[in-house]
Each structure stands twice: as structure tokens, then as C-alpha cells.
CSV table of C-alpha atoms and ligand atoms in Angstrom, one decimal:
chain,number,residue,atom,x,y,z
A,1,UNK,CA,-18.1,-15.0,16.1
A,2,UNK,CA,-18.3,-18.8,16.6
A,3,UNK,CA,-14.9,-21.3,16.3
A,4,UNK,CA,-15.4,-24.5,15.1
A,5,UNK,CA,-13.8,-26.9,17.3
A,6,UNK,CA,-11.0,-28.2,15.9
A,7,UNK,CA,-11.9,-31.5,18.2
A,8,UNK,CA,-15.0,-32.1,19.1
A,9,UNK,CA,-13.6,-31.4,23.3
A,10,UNK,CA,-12.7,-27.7,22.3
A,11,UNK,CA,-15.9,-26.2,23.2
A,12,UNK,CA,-16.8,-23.0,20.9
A,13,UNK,CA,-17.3,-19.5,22.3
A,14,UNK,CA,-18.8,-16.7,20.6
A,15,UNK,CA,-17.0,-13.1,19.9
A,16,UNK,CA,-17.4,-10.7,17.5
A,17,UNK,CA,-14.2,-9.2,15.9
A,18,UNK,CA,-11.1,-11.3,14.3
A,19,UNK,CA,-8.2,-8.9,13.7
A,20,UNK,CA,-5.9,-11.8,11.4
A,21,UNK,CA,-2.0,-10.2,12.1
A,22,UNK,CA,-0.4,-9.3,15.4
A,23,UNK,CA,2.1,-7.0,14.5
A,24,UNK,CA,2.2,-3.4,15.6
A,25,UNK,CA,-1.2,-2.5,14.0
A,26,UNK,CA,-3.4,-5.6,14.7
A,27,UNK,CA,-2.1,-5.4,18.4
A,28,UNK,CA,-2.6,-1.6,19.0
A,29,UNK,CA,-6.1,-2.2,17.0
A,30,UNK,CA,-7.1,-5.1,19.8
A,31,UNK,CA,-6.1,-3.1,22.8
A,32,UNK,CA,-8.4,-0.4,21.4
A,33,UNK,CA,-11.5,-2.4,20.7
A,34,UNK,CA,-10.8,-4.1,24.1
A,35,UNK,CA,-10.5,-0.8,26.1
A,36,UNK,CA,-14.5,-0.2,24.4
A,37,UNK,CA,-15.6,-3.5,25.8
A,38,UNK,CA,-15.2,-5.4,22.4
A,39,UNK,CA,-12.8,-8.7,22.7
A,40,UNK,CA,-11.5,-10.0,19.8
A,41,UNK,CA,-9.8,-12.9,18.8
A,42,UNK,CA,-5.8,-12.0,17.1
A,43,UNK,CA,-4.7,-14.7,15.1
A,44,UNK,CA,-1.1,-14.5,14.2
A,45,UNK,CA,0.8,-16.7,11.7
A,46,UNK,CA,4.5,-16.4,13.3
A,47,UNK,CA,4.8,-18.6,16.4
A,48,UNK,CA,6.8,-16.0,18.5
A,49,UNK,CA,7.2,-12.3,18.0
A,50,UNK,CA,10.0,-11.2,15.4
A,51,UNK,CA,13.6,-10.0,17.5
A,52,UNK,CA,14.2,-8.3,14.3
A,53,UNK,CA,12.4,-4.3,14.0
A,54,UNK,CA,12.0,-3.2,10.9
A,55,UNK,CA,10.8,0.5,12.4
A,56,UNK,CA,12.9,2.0,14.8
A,57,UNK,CA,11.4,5.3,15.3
A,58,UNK,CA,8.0,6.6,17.0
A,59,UNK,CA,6.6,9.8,15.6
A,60,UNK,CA,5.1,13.0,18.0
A,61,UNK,CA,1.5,12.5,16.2
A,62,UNK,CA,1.9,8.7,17.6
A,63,UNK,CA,2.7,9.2,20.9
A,64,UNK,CA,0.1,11.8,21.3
A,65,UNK,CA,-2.1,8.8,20.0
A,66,UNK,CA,-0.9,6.5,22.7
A,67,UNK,CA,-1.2,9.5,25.5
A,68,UNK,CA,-4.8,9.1,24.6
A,69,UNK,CA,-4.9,6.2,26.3
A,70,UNK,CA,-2.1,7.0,28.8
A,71,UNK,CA,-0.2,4.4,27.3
A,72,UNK,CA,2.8,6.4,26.0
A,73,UNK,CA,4.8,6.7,29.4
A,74,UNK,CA,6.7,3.2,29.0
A,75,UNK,CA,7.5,3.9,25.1
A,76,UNK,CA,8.7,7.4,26.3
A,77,UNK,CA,10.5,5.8,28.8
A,78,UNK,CA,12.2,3.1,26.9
A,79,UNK,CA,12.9,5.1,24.1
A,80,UNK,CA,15.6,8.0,23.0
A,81,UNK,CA,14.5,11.2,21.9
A,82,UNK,CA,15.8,13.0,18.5
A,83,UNK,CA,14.9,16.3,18.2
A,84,UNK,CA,15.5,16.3,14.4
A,85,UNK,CA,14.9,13.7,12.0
A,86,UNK,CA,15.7,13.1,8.3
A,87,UNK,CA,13.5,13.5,5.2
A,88,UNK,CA,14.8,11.1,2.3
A,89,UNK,CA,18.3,11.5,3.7
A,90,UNK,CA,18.6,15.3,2.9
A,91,UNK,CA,21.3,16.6,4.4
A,92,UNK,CA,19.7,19.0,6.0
A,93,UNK,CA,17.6,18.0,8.9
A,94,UNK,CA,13.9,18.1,9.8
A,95,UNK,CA,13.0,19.7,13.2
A,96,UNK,CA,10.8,18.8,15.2
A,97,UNK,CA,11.0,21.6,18.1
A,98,UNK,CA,8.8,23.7,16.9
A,99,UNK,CA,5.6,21.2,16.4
A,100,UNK,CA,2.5,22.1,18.1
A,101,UNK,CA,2.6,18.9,20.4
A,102,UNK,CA,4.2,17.8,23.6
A,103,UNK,CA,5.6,15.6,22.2
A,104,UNK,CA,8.4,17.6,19.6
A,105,UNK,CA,10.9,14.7,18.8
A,106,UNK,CA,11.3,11.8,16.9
A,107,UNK,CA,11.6,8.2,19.6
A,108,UNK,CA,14.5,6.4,18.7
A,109,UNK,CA,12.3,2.7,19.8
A,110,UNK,CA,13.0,-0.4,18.4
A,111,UNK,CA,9.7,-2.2,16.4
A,112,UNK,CA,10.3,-5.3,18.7
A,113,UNK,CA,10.2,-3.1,21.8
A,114,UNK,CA,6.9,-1.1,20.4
A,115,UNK,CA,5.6,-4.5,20.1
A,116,UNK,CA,6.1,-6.1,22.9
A,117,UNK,CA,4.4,-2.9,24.8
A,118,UNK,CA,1.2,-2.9,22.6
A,119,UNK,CA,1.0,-6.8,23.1
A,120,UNK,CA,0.8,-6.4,26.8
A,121,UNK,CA,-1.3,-3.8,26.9
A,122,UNK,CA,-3.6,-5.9,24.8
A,123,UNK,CA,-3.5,-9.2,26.7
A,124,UNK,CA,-3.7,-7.2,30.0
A,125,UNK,CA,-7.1,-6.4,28.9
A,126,UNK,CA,-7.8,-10.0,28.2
A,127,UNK,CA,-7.1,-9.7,24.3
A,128,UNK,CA,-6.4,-13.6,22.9
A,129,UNK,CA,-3.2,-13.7,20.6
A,130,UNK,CA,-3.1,-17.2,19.4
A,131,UNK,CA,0.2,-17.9,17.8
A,132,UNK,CA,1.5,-19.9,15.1
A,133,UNK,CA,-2.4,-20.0,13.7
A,134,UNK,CA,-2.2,-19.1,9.6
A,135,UNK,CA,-5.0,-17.5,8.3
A,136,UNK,CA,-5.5,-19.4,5.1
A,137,UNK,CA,-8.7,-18.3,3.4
A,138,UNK,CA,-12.0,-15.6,4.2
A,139,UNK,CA,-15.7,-15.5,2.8
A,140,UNK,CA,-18.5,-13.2,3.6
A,141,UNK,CA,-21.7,-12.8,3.3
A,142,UNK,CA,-23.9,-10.4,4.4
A,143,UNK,CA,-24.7,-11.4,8.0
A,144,UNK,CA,-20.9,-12.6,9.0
A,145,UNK,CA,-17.1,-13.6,7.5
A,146,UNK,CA,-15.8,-17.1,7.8
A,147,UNK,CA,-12.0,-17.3,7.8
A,148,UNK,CA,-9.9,-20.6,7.4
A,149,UNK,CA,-7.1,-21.3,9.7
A,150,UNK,CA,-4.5,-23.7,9.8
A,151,UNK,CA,-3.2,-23.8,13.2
A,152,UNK,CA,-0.7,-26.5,15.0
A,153,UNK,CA,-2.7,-29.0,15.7
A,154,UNK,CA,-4.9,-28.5,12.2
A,155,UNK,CA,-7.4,-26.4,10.3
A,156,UNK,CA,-10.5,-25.3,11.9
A,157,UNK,CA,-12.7,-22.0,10.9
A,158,UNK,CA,-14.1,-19.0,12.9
A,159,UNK,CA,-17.6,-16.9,11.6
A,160,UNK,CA,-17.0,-13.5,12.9
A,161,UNK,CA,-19.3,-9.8,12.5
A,162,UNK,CA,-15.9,-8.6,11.3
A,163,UNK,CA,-12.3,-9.4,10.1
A,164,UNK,CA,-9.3,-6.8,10.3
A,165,UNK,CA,-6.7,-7.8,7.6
A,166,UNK,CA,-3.5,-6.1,9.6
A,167,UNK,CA,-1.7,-9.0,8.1
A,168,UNK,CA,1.0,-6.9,6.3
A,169,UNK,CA,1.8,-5.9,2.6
A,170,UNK,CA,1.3,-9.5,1.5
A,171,UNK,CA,-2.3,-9.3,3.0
A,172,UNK,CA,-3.9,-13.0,2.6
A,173,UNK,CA,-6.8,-11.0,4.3
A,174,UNK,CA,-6.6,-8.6,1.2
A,175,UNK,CA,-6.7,-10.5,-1.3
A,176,UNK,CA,-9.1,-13.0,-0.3
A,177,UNK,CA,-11.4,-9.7,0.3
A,178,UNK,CA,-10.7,-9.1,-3.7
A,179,UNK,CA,-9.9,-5.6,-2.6
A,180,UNK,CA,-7.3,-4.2,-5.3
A,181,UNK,CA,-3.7,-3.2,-4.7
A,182,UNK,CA,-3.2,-0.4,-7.2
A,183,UNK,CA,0.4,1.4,-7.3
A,184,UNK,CA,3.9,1.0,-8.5
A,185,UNK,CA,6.2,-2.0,-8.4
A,186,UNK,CA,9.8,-2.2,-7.1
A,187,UNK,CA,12.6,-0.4,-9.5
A,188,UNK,CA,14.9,0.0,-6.1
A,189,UNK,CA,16.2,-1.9,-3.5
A,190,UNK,CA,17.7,-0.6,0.0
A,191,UNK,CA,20.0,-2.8,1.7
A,192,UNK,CA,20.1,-3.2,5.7
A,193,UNK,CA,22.2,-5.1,8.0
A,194,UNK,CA,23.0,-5.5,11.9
A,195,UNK,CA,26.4,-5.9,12.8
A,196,UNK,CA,28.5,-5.5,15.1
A,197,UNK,CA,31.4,-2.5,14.4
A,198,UNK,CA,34.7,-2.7,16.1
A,199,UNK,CA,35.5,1.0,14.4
A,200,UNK,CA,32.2,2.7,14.5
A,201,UNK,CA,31.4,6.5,13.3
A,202,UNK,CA,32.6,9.0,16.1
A,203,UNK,CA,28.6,10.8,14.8
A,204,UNK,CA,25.3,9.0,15.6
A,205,UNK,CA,23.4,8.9,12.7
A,206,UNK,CA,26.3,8.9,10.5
A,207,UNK,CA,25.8,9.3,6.9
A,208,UNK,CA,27.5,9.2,3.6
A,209,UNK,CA,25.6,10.6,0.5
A,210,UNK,CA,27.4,10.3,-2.5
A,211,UNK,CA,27.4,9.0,-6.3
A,212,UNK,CA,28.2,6.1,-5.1
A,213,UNK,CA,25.4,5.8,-2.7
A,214,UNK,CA,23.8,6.2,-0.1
A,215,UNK,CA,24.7,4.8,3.9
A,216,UNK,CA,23.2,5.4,7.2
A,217,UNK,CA,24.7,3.8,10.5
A,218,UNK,CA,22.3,4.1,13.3
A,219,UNK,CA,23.3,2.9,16.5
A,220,UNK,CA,21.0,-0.1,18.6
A,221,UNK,CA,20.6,-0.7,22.1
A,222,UNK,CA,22.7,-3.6,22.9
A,223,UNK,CA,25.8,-2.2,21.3
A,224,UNK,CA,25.0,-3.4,17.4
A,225,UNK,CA,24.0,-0.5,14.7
A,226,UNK,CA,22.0,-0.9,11.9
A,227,UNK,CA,24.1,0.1,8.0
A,228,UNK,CA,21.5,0.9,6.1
A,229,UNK,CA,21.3,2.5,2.4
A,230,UNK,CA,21.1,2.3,-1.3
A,231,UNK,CA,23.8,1.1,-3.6
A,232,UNK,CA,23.2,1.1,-7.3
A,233,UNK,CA,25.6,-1.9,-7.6
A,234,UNK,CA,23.8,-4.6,-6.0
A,235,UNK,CA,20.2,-4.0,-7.5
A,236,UNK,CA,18.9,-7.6,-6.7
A,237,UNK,CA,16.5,-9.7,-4.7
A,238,UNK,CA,19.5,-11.9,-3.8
A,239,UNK,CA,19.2,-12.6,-0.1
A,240,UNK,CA,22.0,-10.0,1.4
A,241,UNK,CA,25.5,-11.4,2.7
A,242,UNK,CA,27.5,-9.7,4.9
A,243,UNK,CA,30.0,-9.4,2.5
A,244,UNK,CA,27.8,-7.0,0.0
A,245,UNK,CA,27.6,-5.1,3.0
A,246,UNK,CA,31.1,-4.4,4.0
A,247,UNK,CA,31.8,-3.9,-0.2
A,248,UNK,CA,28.6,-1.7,-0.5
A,249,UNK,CA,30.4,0.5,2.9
A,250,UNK,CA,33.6,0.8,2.0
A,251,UNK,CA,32.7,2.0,-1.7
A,252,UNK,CA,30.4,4.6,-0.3
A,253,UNK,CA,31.3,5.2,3.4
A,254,UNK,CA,35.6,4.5,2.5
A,255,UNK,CA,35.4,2.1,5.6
A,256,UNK,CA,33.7,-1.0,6.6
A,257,UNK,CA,33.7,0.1,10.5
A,258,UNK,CA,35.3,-3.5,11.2
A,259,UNK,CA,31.7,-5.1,11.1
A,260,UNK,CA,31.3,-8.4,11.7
A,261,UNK,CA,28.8,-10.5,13.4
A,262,UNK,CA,25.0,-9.7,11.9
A,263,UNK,CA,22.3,-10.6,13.4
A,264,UNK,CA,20.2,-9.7,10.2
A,265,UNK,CA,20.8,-9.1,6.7
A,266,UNK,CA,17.3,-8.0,4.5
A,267,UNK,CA,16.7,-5.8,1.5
A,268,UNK,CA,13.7,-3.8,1.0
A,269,UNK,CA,12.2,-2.3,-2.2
A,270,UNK,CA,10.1,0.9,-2.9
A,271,UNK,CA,7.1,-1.2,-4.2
A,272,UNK,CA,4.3,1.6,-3.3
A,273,UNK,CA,0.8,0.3,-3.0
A,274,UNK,CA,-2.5,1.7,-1.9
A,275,UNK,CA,-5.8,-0.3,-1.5
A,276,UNK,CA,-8.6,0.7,-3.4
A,277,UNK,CA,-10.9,0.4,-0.5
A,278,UNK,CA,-10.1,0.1,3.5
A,279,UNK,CA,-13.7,-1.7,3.9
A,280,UNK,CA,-15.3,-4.6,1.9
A,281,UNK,CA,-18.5,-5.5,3.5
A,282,UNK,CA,-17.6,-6.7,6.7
A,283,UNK,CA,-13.8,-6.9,5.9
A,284,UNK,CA,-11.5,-3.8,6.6
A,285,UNK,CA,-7.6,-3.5,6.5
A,286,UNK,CA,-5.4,-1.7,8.7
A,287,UNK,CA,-1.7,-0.9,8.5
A,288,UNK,CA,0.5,-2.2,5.6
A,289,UNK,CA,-2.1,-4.6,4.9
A,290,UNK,CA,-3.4,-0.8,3.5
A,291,UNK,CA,-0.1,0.8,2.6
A,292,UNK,CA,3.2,0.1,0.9
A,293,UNK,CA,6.0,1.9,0.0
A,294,UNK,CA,10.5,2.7,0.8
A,295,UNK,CA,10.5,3.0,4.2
A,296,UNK,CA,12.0,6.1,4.3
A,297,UNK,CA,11.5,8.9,7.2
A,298,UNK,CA,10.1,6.4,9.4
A,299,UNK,CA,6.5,6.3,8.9
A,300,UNK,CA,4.6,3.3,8.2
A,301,UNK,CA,4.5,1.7,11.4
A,302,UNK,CA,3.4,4.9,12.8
A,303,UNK,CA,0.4,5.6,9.9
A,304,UNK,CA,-0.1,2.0,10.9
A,305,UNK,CA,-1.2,2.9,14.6
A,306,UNK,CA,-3.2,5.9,13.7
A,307,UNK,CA,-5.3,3.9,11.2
A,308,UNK,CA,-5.9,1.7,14.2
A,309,UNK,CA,-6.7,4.3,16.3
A,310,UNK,CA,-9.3,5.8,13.7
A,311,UNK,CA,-10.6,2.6,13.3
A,312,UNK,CA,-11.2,0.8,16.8
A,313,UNK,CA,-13.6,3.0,18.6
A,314,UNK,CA,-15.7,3.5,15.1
A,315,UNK,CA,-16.0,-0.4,15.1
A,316,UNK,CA,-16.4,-1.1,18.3
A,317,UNK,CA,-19.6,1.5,18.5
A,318,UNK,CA,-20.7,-0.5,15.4
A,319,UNK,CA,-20.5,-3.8,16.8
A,320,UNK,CA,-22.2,-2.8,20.2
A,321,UNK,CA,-25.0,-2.0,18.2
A,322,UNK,CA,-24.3,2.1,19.1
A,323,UNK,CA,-23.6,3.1,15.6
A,324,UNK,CA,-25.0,2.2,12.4
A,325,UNK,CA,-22.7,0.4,10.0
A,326,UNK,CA,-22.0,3.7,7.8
A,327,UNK,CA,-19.9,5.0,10.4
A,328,UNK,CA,-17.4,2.2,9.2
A,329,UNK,CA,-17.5,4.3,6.0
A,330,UNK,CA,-16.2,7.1,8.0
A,331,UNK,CA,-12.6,4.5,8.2
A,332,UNK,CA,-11.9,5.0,4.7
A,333,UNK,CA,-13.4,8.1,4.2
A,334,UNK,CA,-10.6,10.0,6.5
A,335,UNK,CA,-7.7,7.4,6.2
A,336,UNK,CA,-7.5,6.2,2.3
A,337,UNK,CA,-6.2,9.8,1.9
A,338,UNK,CA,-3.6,9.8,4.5
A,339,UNK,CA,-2.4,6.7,2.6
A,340,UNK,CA,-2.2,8.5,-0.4
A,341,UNK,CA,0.0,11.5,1.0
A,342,UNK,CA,1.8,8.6,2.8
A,343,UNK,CA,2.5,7.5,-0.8
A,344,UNK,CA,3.7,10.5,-2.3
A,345,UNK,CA,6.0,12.0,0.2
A,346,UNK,CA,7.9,8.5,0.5
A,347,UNK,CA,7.8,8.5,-3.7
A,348,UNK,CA,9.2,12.1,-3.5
A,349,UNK,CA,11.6,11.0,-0.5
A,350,UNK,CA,13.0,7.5,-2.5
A,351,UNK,CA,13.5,9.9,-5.8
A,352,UNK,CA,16.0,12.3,-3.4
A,353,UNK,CA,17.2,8.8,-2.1
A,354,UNK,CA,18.1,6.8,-5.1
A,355,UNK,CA,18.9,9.7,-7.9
A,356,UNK,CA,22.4,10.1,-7.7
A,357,UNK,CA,22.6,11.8,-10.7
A,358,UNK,CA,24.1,15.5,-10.6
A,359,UNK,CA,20.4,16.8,-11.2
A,360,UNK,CA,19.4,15.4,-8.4
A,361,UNK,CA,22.2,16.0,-6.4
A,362,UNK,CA,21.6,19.4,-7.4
A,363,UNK,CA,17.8,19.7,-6.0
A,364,UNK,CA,18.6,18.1,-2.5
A,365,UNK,CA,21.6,21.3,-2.2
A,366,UNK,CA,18.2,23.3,-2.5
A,367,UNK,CA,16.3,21.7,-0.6
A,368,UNK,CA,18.4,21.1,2.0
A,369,UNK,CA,19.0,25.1,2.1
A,370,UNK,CA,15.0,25.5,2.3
A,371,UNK,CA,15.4,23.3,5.3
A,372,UNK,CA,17.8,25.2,6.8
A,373,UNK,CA,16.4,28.4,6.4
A,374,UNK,CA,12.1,28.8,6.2
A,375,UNK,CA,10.7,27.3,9.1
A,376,UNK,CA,8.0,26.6,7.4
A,377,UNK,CA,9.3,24.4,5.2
A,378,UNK,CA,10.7,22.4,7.8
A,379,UNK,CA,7.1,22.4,9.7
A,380,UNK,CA,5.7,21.5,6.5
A,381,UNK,CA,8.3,18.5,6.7
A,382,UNK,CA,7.9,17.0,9.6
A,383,UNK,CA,3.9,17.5,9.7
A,384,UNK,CA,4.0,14.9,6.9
A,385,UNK,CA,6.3,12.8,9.1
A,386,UNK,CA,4.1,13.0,12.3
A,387,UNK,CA,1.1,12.8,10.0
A,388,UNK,CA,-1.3,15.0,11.4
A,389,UNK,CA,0.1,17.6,13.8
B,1,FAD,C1,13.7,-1.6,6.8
B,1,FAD,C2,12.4,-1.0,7.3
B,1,FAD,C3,12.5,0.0,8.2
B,1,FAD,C4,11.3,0.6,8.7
B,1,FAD,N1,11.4,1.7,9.5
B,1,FAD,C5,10.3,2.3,10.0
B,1,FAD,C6,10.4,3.3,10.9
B,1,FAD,O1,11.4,3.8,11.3
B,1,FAD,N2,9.2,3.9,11.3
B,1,FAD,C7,8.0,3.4,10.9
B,1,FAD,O2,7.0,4.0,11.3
B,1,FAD,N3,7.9,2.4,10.0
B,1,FAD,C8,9.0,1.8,9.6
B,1,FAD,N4,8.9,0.7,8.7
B,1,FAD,C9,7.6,0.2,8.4
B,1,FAD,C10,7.0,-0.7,9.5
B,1,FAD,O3,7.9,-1.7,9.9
B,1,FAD,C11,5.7,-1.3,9.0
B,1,FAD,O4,4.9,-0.3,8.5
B,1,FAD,C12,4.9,-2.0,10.2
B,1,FAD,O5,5.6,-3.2,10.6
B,1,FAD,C13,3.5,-2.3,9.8
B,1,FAD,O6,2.9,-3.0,10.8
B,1,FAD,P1,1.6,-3.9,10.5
B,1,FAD,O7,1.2,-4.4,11.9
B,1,FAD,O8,0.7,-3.3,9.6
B,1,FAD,O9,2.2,-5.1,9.7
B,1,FAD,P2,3.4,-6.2,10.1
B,1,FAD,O10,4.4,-5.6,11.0
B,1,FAD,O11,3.9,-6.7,8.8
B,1,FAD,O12,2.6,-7.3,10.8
B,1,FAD,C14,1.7,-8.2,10.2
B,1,FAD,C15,1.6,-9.4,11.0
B,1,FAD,O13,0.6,-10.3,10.3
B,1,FAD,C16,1.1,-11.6,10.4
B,1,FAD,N5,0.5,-12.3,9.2
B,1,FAD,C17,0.7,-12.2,7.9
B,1,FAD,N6,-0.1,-13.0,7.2
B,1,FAD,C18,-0.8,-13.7,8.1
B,1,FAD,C19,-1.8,-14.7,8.0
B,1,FAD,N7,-2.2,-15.1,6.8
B,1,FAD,N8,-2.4,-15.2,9.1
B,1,FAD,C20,-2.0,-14.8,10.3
B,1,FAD,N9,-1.0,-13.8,10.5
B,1,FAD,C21,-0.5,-13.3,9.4
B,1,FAD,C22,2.6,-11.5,10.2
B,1,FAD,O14,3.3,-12.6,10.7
B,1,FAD,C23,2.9,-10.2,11.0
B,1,FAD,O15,3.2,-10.6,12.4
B,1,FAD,C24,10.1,0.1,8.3
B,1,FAD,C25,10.0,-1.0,7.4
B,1,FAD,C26,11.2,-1.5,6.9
B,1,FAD,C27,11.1,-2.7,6.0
């Protein structure tokens, strides 16, 4: 990879992988081609790392990923265990006892606190995150890939062997690549908000599941919970106001907990997208740069990980020159249809979520009493959770 100075007393260096995002995926996707002896250059948009998380759970199949590396000890440590999770808010609940790991629990982690663990074990290594740095635009040709930046003090291009689009669901990385996005659009939108209650629910992991919706109140460190749900009334892409959220709780919980205070207020849809191909050329994706879809069950970040688990040691073999290019094949090969199943159960876990019709009411009282009583089903449940185990 060569940089072109953006003044002429920068002096260029040469390195071979770009990986443009550092959330969750590009970082854990650094550390790993760092630990092989590759060191690439992250390039991250934002100019600081997001307080908000988005994810707040870490699945067994992902810690067992990070005990690979021995680097799941401070996640584990930081984080709560749950031995039981929820698939597509069935009333019933998904166990996790019984997996075939030692790992047999959902972590309760924030996304900001997963982040800020994967970025230091990146940097430790010597991994470059340069902040505030927009990828703008990416070319190939056979021999390398030239990516545009526009970074604070102006534009300037890098010529790598490789790029990593883990730039998230709007990948610039993507579509610069021309690599299609094929899958459904958004007919649903979730509400979330964190707020401070001065009544909260006696029950952690409160829910209320009725024709009028759907609510979840999960509680945060630092004394905040996330309400989180689906109300039919307020089907917009209106930014959210604390007010829809204390109308959307009281119509489906009977109680607005006395919140006040948010520190965040977002929506999110159930747009579900699955790239046609994880490698053009010398371009591959990684994460939701791959993947869309409701984030229900808590998955994506963790998919997210394991792509750039799959991915790291198969490129970094590559770029040493200890593996032929067709090994990159291998990437898509074994992870395109783990987005695919990714796709399904969280399309089959947004139907239970947002039907609230008596039919559908109707198939979660089954399913929830398969949950409840064939193991199997439940293994069968939280194996698509964990992804792999
Ligand atoms: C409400 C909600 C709850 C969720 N809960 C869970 C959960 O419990 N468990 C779970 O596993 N998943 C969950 N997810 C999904 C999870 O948050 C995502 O799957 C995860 O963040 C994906 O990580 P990523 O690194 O692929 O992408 P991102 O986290 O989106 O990171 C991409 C990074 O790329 C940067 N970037 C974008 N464009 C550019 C550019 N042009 N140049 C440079 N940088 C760029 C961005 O600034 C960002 O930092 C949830 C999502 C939502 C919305």
C-alpha cells in the first residue's frame, strides 16, 4: 500500500491491507491480521468512537471466537451473564445451558464497551486507526485498489493489495466495489430510547407483548435502561422524541416508568440485505457492510466478528505470499451462507415481532410451548443465535 502525502513533508510508507470502518468488525478484523504479522491501515470516518451501543449482547459462539485468541477474559469480565435469551420476543425463552461450549450464556456488554476492548487490542499490536478520515471513493485494478479519502486536513489517496469495506450497511466501500445489495426494504420500524426511569419494572428484561405492541426495558450500567419495541402507531422515519416514547409505553406497557432524561432516541427498520458477493477482486466486505436486517435476538455484531475471524488469517496467508489468492474464495464460500440464515431467522423473528394479529398471536402461544418443552427446539434456537455451536 502506498499513501500519497497529503503535503509533500508527510513522507509515504508502504503497507498492504486498508480495512475502511472501525467499528466492531473492522477493529476485531485489524487485531486479527496484526496478530499474523500483517499491519494495516483502519480508516474511520467518525472522529471519536460512538457512547451510544447499538448491540448489547455477546453470543457463546463469539466468545469462544475471542478465547481463540485469549482475548475473551476482560469481555467476560466486564460483562453480565444471561443464561437465557429471547428469540423474536417469544414469551418463552431460549436456553442457553445446555450448548456444547464453555461458554452457555448470552453477555449482557454494551457495543461501546466491546469496542473499546477490540480497539485496544488492535492498537496494542500497533494497528493505526486514523480518525475522522472519510473514505470517499475506491478503484481497482488487477495489481492493487486506490481509495479516496477526505481527511481533516484534506483529501489524499492510499494504493493498497486489499480493502475491507467493514464500513456498515451504508457501505461507501460496497458500492463503490459495484457489488449488489439484493433483499427486502423497510415495512417496520422499532423504536429505542435511553432514559432514565424513576419507576422502573421490579423484572429485568421486562416485557409487554400485546395488540398494542411490543416493549422491552433492559436495564444499562450506569443506572439508565434501554425501552425498546414496536408500535404500530408511529410507523415513521421521523427522528424519535421522548414524548413518542413515554405515549408508545404507556399504551402498551400501562406506565411510562417516570422516564425522563434520554441520552438517545433512534429508530431502526427491518430493511434485510445480503451482498451478492463478499469478495470483488481485491475488495472484500465484512460485517453489516455484508448483512442487514431487525436487529432482533442480538446477532449482527456477533456474525460481524466471526466473518472477521473467517476472514483475517485467510487474508493475511494471502498477503504474505503463503496462500494463493483462491483461498480468499474460501471467505464467501463459508460466510455468504451464514448471511443468508442470518437473514431468515431475523425475517422469521420480525414476523413473530410485528404481527399482532390474533394468527400470529396464536403461533407464538405454540411456539413458545415448543420452547418450553423439546429441548431440541430450544438448542435448535439458540444454535442460530450463537451461529455455529
Ligand atoms: C438497535 C440495535 C440493536 C442491536 N443489538 C445487537 C445485539 O444485541 N447484538 C448484536 O450482535 N448486534 C446488534 N445489533 C447490530 C450491531 O450493532 C451491528 O451488527 C454492528 O454494529 C456491526 O458492526 P460493523 O463493524 O460491521 O459496522 P458498524 O458498527 O456500523 O461500523 C462501521 C464503521 O464504519 C464507519 N464508516 C462508515 N462509512 C465510512 C467511510 N466511508 N469511511 C470511513 N469510515 C466509515 C462508521 O463510522 C462506523 O464506525 C444491533 C443494531 C441495532 C440498530
Amino acid at each position: 500500500m502506498t499513501i500519497t502525502p497529503q503535503t509533500p513533508s508527510q513522507e509515504p510508507f508502504d503497507r498492504q491491507v486498508v480495512i475502511v470502518g472501525a467499528g466492531p468488525v473492522g477493529l476485531w478484523l485489524a487485531h486479527e491480521l496484526a496478530v499474523a504479522g500483517v499491519n494495516p491501515l483502519v480508516l474511520e470516518r467518525a472522529p471519536r468512537r460512538s457512547p451510544h451501543s447499538k448491540a448489547l449482547g455477546i453470543q457463546p459462539r463469539t466468545i469462544e471466537v475471542l478465547a481463540l485468541r485469549n482475548r475473551h477474559r476482560d469481555v467476560i469480565a466486564r460483562g453480565r451473564p444471561l443464561p437465557n435469551w429471547h428469540f423474536g420476543m417469544l414469551e418463552a425463552r431460549v436456553d442457553f445451558r445446555d450448548l456444547p461450549t464453555a461458554f452457555p450464556y448470552l453477555l449482557a456488554q454494551p457495543q461501546s464497551v466491546t469496542e473499546q476492548l477490540l480497539e485496544g487490542y488492535a492498537t496494542e499490536l500497533g494497528v493505526e486507526v486514523r480518525r475522522g478520515h472519510d473514505v470517499t471513493s475506491l478503484s481497482q485494478d488487477g495489481g492493487s485498489v486506490t481509495v479516496g479519502v477526505r481527511g481533516p486536513e484534506g483529501s489524499y489517496t492510499v494504493d493498497a493489495d486489499y480493502v475491507i469495506g467493514a464500513d456498515g450497511a451504508r457501505s461507501v466501500v460496497r458500492q463503490e466495489a459495484g457489488i449488489d445489495f439484493p433483499g427486502s426494504g423497510t415495512s417496520a420500524y422499532g423504536f429505542l430510547g435511553e432514559v432514565t426511569l424513576d419507576r422502573p419494572p421490579m423484572t429485568p428484561g421486562f416485557t409487554a407483548l400485546n395488540e398494542a405492541g411490543r416493549l422491552l426495558v433492559v436495564p444499562l450500567p450506569g443506572g439508565q435502561f434501554r425501552v425498546t419495541g414496536y408500535d404500530p402507531q408511529n410507523q415513521t422515519r421521523e427522528p424519535m422524541t421522548l414524548d413518542e416514547l413515554r405515549d408508545a409505553s404507556i399504551r402498551i406497557a400501562g406506565t411510562d416508568f417516570g422516564m425522563r432524561d434520554p441520552s438517545w432516541l433512534s429508530r431502526f427498520g427491518n430493511a434485510t440485505r445480503l451482498a451478492a458477493r463478499y469478495r470483488a477482486g481485491r475488495v472484500l466486505l465484512a460485517g453489516d457492510a455484508a448483512h442487514i436486517h431487525w436487529p432482533a435476538g442480538g446477532v449482527g455484531l456477533n456474525v460481524g466478528l466471526q466473518d472477521a475471524m473467517n476472514l483475517g488469517w485467510k487474508l493475511a496467508a494471502v498477503v504474505q505470499g503463503r496462500a494463493g489468492e483462491d483461498l480468499l474464495d474460501t471467505y464467501h464460500a463459508e460466510r455468504h451462507p451464514v448471511g443468508r440464515e442470518l437473514a431468515e431467522h431475523t425475517r422469521a423473528q420480525t414476523a413473530l415481532i410485528v404481527g399482532l394479529t390474533p394468527e400470529v398471536t396464536a403461533l407464538r402461544a405454540l411456539l413458545s410451548e415448543a420452547l418450553d418443552g423439546a429441548r431440541a427446539f430450544s438448542d435448535l434456537l439458540a444454535g442460530k443465535l450463537s451461529e455455529g455451536i
